[in-house]
mmCIF file of C-alpha atoms in Angstrom:
data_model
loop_
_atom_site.group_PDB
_atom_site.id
_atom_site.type_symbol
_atom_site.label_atom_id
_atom_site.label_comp_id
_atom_site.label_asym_id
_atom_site.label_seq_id
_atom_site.Cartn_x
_atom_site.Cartn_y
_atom_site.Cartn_z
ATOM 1 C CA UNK A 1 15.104 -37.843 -21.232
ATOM 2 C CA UNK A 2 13.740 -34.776 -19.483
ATOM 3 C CA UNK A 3 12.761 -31.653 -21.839
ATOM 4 C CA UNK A 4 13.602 -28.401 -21.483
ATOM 5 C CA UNK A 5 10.701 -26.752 -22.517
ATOM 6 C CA UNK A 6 8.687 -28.728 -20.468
ATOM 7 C CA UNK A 7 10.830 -27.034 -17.395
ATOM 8 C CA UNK A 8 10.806 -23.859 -18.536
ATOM 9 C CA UNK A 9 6.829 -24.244 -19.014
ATOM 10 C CA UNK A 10 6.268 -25.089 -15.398
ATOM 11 C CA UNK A 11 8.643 -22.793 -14.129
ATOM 12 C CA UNK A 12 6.568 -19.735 -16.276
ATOM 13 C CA UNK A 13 3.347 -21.587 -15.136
ATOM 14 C CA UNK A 14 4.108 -20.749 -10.809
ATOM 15 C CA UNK A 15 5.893 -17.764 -11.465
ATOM 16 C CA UNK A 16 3.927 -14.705 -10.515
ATOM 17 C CA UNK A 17 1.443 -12.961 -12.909
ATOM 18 C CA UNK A 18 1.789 -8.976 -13.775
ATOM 19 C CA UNK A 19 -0.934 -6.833 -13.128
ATOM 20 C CA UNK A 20 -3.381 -5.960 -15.466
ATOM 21 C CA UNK A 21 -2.068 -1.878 -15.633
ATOM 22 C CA UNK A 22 1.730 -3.639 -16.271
ATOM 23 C CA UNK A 23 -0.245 -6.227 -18.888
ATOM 24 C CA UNK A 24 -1.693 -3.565 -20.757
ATOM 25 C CA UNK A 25 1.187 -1.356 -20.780
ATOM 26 C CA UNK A 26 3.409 -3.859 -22.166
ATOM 27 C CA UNK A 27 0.674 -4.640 -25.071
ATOM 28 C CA UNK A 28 0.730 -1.325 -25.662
ATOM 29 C CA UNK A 29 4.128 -0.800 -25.997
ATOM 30 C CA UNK A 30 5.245 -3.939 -28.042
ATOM 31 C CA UNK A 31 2.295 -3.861 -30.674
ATOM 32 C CA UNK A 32 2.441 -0.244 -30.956
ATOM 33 C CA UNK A 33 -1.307 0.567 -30.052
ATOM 34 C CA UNK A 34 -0.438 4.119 -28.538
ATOM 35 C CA UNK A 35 -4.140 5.364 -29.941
ATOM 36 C CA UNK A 36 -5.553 3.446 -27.447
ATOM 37 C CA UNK A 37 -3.902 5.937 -24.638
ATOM 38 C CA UNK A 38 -6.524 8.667 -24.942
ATOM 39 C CA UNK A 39 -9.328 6.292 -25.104
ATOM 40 C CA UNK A 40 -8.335 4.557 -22.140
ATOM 41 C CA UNK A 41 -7.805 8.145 -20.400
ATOM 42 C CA UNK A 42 -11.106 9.108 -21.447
ATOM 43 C CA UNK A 43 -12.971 6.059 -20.023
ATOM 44 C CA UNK A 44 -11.074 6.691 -16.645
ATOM 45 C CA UNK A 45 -12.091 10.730 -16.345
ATOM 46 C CA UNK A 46 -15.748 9.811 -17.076
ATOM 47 C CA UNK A 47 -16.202 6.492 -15.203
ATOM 48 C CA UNK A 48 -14.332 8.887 -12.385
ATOM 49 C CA UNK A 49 -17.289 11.375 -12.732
ATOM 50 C CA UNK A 50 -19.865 9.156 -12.264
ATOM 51 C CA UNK A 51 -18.120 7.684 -9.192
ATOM 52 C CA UNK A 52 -17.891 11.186 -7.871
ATOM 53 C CA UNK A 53 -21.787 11.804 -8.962
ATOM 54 C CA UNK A 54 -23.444 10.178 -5.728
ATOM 55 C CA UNK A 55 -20.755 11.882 -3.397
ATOM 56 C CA UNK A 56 -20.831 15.464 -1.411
ATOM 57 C CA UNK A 57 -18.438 16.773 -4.800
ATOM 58 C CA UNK A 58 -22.074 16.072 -6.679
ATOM 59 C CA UNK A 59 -23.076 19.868 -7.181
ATOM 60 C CA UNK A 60 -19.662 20.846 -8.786
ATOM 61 C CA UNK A 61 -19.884 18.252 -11.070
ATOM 62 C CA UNK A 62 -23.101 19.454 -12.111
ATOM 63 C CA UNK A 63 -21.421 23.026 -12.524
ATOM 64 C CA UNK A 64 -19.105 21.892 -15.203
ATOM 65 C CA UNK A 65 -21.586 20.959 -17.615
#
């Protein structure tokens, strides 16, 4: 007696994985967590800035602040 769930587990388990960007939209959007938007947006500018830091854009950066 084969078992479907068993099938359909396997077949889930080789099937390709989503990104994380498609992951964490899809958390987002089925538990409702929109507050985490700006947060995430915020991390992104400011990790951006300190990539940008050690580059030739370095002295405009500094002119912001």
């Amino acid at each position: 007696m084969t078992d479907d769930r068993s099938e359909d587990f396997a077949e889930q388990a080789n099937a390709p994985q989503p990104g994380f960007l498609a992951e964490l939209w899809e958390f987002m959007a089925t538990n409702k967590k929109w507050w985490l938007m700006p947060i995430i947006v915020m991390l992104l500018l400011l990790g951006g800035l300190i990539a940008m830091s050690s580059t030739a854009v370095a002295p405009f950066i500094y002119t912001l602040f």
